[in-house]
Coordinates of C-alpha atoms in Angstrom, one line a residue:
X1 CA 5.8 24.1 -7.7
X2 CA 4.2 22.3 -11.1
X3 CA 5.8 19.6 -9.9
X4 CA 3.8 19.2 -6.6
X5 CA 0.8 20.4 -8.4
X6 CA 0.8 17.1 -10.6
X7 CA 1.4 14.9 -7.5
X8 CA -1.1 16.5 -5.6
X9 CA -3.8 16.3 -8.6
X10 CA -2.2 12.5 -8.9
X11 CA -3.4 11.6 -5.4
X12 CA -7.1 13.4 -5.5
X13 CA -7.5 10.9 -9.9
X14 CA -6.6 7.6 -7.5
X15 CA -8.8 8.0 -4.7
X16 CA -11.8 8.9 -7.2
X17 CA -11.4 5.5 -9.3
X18 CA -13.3 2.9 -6.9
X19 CA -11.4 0.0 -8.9
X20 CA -8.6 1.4 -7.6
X21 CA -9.6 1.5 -4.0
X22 CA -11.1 -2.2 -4.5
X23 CA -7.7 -2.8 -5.1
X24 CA -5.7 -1.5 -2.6
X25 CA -8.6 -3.0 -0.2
X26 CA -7.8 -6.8 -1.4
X27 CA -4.0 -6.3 -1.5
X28 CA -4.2 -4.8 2.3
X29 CA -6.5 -8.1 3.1
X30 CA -3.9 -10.2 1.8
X31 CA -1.4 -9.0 3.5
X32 CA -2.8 -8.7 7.0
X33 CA -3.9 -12.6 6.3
X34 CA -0.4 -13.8 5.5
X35 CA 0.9 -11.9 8.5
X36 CA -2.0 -13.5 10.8
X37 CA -0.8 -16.5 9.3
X38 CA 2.8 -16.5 10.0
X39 CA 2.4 -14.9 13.7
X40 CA -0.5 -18.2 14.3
X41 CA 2.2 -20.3 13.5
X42 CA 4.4 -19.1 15.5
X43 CA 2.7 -18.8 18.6
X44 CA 1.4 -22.4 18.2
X45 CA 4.6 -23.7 17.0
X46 CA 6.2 -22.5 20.5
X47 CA 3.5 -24.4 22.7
X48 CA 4.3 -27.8 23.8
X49 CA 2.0 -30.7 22.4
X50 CA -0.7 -31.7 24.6
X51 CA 0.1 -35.1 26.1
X52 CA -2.7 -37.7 25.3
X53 CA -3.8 -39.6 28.3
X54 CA -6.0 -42.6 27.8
X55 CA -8.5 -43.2 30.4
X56 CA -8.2 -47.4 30.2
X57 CA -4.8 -46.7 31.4
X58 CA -4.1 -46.9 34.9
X59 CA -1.4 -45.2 36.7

């Protein structure tokens, strides 16, 4: 029972220190930004490249 007590009284001392909270906010940020990151390369690493066609050139 004391041990659930601490962990309880844990959890309410992190979510009063703002410095804490700043922290979890950047480390959430950076995260969601690499996985943006890897699923935009993905997707645009699956599309064909876009022919160029030069419009001197007659077919």
């Amino acid at each position: 029972m004391d041990k659930l007590m601490t962990k309880n009284m844990w959890n309410e001392e992190f979510w009063q220190k703002p410095w804490d909270q700043g922290a979890l906010v950047v480390i959430c940020l950076f995260v969601t930004m690499i996985l943006f990151l890897i699923v935009f390369a993905i997707i645009f690493g699956f599309l064909p490249p876009f022919e160029k066609i030069d419009p001197c050139e007659e077919s």
